PDB file of C-alpha atoms in Angstrom:
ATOM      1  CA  UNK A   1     -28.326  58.479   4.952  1.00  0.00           C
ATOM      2  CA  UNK A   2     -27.255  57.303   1.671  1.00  0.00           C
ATOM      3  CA  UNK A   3     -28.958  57.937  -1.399  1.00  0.00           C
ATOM      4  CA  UNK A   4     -30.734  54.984  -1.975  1.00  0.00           C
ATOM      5  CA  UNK A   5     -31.760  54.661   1.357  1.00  0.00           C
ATOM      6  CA  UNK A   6     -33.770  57.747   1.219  1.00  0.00           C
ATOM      7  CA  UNK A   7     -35.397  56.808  -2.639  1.00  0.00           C
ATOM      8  CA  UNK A   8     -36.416  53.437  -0.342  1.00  0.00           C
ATOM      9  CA  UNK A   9     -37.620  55.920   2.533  1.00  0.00           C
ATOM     10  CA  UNK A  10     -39.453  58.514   0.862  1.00  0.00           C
ATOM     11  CA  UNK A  11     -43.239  59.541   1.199  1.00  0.00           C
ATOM     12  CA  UNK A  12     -43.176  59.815  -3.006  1.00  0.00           C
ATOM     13  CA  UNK A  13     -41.843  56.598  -3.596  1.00  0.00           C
ATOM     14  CA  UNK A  14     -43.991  55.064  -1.204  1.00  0.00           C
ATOM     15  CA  UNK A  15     -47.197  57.044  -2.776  1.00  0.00           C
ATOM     16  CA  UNK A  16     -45.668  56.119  -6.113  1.00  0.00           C
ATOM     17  CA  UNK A  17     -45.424  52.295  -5.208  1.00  0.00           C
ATOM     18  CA  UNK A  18     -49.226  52.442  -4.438  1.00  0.00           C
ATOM     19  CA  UNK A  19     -50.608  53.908  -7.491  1.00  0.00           C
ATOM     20  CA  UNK A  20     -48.794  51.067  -9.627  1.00  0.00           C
ATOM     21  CA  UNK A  21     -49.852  48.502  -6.898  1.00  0.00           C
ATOM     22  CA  UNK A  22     -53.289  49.864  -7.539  1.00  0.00           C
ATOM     23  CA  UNK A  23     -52.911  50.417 -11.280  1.00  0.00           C
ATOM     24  CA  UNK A  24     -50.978  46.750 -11.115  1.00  0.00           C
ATOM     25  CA  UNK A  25     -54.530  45.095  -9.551  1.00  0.00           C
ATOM     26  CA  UNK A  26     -57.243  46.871 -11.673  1.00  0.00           C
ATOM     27  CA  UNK A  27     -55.623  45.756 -15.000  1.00  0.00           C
ATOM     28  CA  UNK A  28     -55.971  42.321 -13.336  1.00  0.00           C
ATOM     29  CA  UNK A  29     -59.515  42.440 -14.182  1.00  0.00           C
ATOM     30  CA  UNK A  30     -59.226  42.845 -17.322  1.00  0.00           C
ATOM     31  CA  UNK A  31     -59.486  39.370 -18.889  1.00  0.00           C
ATOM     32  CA  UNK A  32     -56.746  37.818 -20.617  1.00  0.00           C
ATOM     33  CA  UNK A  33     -57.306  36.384 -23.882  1.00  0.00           C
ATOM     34  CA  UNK A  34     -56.327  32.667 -24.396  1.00  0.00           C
ATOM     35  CA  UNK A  35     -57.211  29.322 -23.057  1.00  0.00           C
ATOM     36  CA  UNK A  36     -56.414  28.944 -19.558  1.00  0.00           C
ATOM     37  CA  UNK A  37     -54.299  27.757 -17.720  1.00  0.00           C
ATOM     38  CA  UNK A  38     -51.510  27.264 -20.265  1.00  0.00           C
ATOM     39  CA  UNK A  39     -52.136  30.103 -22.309  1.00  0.00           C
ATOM     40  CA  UNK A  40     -53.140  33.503 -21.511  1.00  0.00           C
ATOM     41  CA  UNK A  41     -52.373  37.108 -23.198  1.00  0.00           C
ATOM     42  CA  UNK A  42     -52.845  39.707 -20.805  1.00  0.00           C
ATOM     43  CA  UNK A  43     -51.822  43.602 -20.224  1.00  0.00           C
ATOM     44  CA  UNK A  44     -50.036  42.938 -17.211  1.00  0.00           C
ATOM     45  CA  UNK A  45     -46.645  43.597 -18.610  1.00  0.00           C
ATOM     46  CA  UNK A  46     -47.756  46.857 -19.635  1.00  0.00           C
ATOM     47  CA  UNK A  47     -47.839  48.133 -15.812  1.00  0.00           C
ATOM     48  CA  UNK A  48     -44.786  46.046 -14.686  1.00  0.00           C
ATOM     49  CA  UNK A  49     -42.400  47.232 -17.692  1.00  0.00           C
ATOM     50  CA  UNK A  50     -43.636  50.985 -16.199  1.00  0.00           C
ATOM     51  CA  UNK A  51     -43.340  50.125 -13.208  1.00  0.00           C
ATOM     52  CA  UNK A  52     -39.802  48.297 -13.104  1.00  0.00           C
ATOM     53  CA  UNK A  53     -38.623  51.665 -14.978  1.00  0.00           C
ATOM     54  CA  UNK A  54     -39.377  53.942 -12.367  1.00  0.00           C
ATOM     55  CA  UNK A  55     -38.554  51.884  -9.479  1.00  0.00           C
ATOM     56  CA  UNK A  56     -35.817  50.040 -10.567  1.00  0.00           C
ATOM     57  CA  UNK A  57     -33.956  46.706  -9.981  1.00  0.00           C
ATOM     58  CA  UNK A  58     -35.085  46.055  -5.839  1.00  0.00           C
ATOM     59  CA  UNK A  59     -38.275  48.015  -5.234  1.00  0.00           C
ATOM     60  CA  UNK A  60     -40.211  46.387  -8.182  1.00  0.00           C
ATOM     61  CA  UNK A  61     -39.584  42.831  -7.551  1.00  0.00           C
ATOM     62  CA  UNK A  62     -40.693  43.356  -3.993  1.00  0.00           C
ATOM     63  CA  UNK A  63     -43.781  45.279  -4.969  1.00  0.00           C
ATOM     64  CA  UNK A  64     -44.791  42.788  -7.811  1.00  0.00           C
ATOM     65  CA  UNK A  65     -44.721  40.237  -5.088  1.00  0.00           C
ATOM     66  CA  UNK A  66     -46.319  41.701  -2.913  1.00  0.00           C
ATOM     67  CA  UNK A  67     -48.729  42.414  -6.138  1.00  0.00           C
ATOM     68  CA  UNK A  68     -49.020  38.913  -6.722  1.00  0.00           C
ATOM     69  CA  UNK A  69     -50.112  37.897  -3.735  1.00  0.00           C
ATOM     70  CA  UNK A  70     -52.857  40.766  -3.444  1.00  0.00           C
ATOM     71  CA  UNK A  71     -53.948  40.438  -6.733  1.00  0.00           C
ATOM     72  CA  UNK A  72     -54.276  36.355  -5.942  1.00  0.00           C
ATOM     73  CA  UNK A  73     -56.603  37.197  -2.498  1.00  0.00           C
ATOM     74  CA  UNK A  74     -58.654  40.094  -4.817  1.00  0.00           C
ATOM     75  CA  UNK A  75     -59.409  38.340  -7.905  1.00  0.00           C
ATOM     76  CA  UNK A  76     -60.735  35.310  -5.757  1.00  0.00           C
ATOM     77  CA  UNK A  77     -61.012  31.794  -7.083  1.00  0.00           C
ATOM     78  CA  UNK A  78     -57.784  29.835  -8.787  1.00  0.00           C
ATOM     79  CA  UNK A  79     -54.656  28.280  -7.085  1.00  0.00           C
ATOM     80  CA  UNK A  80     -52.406  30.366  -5.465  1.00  0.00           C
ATOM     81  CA  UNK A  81     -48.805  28.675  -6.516  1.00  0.00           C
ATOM     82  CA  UNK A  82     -45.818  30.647  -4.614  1.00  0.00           C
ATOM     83  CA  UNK A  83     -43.788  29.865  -8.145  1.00  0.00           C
ATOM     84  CA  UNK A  84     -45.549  32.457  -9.892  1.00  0.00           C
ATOM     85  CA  UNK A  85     -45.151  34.948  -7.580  1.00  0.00           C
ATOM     86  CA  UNK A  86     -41.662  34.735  -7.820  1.00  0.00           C
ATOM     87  CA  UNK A  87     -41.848  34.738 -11.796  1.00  0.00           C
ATOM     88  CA  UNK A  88     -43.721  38.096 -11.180  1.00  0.00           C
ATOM     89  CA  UNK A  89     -40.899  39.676  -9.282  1.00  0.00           C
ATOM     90  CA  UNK A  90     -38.254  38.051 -11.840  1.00  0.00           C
ATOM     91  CA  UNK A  91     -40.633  39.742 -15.030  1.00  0.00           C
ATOM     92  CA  UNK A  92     -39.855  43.034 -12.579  1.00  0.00           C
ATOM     93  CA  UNK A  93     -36.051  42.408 -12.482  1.00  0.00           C
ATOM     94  CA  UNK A  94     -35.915  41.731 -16.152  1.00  0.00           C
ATOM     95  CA  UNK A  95     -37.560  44.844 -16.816  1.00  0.00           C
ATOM     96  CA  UNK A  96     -35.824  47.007 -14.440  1.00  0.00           C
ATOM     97  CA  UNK A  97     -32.372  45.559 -15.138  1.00  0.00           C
ATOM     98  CA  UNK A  98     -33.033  46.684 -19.112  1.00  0.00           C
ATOM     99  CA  UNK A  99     -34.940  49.736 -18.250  1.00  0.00           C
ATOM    100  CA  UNK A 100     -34.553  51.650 -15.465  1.00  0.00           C
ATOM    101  CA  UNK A 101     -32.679  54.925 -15.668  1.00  0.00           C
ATOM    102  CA  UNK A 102     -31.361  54.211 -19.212  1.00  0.00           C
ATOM    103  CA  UNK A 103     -33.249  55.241 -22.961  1.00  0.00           C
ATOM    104  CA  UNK A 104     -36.014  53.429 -24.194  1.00  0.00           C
ATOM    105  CA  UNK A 105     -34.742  52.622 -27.179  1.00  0.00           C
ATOM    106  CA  UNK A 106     -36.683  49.666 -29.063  1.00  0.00           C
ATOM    107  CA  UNK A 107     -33.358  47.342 -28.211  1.00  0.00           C
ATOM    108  CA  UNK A 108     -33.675  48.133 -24.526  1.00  0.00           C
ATOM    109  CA  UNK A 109     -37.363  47.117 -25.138  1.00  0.00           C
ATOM    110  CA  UNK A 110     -36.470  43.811 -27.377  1.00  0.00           C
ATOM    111  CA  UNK A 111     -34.205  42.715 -24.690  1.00  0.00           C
ATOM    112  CA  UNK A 112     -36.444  43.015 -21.612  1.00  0.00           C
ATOM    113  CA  UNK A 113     -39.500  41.333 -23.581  1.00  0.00           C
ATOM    114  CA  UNK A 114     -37.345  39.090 -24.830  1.00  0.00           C
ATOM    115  CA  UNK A 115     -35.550  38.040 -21.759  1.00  0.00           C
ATOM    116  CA  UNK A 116     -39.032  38.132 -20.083  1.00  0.00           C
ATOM    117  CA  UNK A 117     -40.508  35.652 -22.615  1.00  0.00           C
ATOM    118  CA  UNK A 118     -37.724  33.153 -22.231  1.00  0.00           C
ATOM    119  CA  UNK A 119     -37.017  33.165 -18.969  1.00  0.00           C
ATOM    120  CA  UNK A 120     -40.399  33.843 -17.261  1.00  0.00           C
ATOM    121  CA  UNK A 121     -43.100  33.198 -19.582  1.00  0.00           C
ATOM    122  CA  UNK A 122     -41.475  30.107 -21.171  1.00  0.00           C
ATOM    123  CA  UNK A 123     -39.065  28.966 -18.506  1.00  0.00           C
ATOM    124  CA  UNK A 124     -40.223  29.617 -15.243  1.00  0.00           C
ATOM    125  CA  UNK A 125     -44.429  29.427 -15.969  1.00  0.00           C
ATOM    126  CA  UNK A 126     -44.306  26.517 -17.882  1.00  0.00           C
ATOM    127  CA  UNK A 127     -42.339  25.073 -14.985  1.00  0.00           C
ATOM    128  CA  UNK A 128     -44.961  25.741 -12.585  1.00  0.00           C
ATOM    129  CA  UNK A 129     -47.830  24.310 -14.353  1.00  0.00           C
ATOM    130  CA  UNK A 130     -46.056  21.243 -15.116  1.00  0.00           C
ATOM    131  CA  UNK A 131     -45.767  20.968 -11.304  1.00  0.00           C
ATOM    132  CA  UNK A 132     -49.590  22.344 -10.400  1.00  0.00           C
ATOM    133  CA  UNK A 133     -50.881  20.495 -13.220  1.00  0.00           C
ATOM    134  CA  UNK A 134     -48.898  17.151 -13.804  1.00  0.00           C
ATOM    135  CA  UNK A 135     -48.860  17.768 -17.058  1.00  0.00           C
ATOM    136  CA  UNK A 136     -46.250  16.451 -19.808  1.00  0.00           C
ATOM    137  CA  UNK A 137     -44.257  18.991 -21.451  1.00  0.00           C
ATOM    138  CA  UNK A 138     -45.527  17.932 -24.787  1.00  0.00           C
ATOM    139  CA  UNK A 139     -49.141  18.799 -23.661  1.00  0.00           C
ATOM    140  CA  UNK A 140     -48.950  22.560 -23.059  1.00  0.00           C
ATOM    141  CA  UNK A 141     -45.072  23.533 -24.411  1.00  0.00           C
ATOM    142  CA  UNK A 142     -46.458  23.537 -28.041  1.00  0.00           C
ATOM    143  CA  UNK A 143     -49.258  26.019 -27.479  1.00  0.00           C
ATOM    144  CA  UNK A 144     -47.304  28.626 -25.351  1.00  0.00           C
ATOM    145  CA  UNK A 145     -44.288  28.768 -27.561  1.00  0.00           C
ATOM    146  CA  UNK A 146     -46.802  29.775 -30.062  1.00  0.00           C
ATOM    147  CA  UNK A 147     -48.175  31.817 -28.502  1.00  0.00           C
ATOM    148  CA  UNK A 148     -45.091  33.485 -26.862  1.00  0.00           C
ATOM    149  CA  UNK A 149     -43.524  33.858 -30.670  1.00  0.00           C
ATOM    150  CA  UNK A 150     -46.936  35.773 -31.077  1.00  0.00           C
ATOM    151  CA  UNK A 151     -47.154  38.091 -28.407  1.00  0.00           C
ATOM    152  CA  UNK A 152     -43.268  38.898 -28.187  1.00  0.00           C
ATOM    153  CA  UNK A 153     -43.492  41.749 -31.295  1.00  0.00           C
ATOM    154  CA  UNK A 154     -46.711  42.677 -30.000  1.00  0.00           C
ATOM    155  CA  UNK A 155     -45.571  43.047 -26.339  1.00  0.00           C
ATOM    156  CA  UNK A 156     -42.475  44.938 -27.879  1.00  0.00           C
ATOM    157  CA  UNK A 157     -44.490  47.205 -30.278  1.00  0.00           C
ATOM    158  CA  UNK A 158     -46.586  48.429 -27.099  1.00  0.00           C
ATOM    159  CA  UNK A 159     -44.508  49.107 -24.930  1.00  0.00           C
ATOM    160  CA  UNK A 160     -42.280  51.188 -27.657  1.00  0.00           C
ATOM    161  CA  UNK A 161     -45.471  52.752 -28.453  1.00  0.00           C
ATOM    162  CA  UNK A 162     -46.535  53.792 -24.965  1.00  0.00           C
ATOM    163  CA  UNK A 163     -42.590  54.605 -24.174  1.00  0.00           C
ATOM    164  CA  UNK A 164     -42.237  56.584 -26.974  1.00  0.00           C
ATOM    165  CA  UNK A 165     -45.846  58.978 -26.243  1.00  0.00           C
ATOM    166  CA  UNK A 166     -44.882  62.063 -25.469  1.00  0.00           C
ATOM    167  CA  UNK A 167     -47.687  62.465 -22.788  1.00  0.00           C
ATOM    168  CA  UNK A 168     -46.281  59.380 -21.240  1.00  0.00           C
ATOM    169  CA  UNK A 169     -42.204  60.574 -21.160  1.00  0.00           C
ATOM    170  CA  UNK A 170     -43.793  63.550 -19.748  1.00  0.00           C
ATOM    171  CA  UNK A 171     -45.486  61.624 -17.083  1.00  0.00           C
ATOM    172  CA  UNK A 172     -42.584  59.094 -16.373  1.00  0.00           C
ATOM    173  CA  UNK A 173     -40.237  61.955 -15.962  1.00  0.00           C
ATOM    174  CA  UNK A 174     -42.728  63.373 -13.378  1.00  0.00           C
ATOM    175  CA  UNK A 175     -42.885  60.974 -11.403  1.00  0.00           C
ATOM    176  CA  UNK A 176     -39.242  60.062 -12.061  1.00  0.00           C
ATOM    177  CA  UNK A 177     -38.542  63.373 -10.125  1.00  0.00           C
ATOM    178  CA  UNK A 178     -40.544  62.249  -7.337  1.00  0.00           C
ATOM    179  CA  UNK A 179     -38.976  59.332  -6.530  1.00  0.00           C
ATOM    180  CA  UNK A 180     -35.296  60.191  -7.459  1.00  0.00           C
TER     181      UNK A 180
END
C-alpha cells in the first residue's frame, strides 16, 4: 500500500481529523466581530491554517467541507449556501499548498493569508453574497476590502505568533508523527 494511502488509512489520522473537526466547530461559537453578513472577523482561520499544515493539500479540503456543513446543521439558524462550503475547502488548499510539510517562515504565512484573502475572502465570498443577497457590488465590496486590508497583518501576525510558540511546534510535531 503506498504511502499516502496508509496516512489516508490510519487510526491517527483519522483521530487527528476529529479533534480539528471538533476544535474546527467549537471556535464556531465564538462570535465573529463585524456586521453581518458582509463583514465578519472571526478565528476560524486560526484552526484551518493548523489544520491544512498537518493534513495537507487533500485531507483538509475534504474535512473543512465536511466542517462546513456540520458546523452549518450545529450552529442552527442562517442560510446554508453550498458556495461557501467550497470557499472553506479552497481557504484549506491555500493553506496546505503554502504550509504543509515546509517552514513556517512569516513569507510562507504572508502568502497563504494573502492568497486566502484574495481569493476566498474577497473573491469567492463576496461572490456568494452577491448571489444569496442580490446585492450590487458597490454595496458590500467597499466594506470588506476594508476590512480584509485590516485583518490580513493581523491574521498574519497570529498565525506567526502561534507557529512560532514553542509549545505549539512541539505539539504540531507530535501530532505530525502521528499522522506521517
Amino acid at each position: 500500500m503506498a504511502k499516502s494511502q496508509k496516512r489516508i488509512l490510519s487510526a491517527q489520522t483519522v483521530t487527528v481529523m476529529a479533534v480539528l473537526l471538533a476544535l474546527n466547530t467549537i471556535v464556531g461559537f465564538i462570535p465573529s466581530v463585524g456586521i453581518p453578513p458582509y463583514v465578519e472577523m472571526g478565528f476560524g482561520f486560526i484552526v484551518t491554517a493548523f489544520a491544512a499544515s498537518i493534513l495537507g493539500p487533500i485531507l483538509a479540503p475534504i474535512l473543512w467541507m465536511v466542517g462546513d456543513i456540520i458546523s452549518f446543521y450545529l450552529q442552527g439558524g442562517g442560510y446554508f449556501f453550498p458556495g461557501f462550503t467550497l470557499s472553506a475547502a479552497v481557504a484549506a488548499l491555500i493553506y496546505a499548498l503554502f504550509l504543509y510539510q515546509k517552514p513556517k517562515t512569516l513569507k510562507q504565512i504572508v502568502l497563504a493569508v494573502l492568497f486566502v484573502t484574495i481569493i476566498v475572502n474577497l473573491g469567492l465570498n463576496s461572490l456568494w453574497i452577491r448571489i444569496m443577497f442580490d446585492r450590487a457590488w458597490g454595496v458590500f465590496m467597499g466594506v470588506r476590502l476594508i476590512k480584509n486590508i485590516i485583518s490580513l497583518p493581523v491574521n498574519v501576525f497570529i498565525l506567526y505568533f502561534l507557529f512560532k510558540q514553542p509549545t505549539v511546534k512541539r505539539l504540531m510535531d507530535k501530532v505530525d508523527k502521528m499522522v506521517g
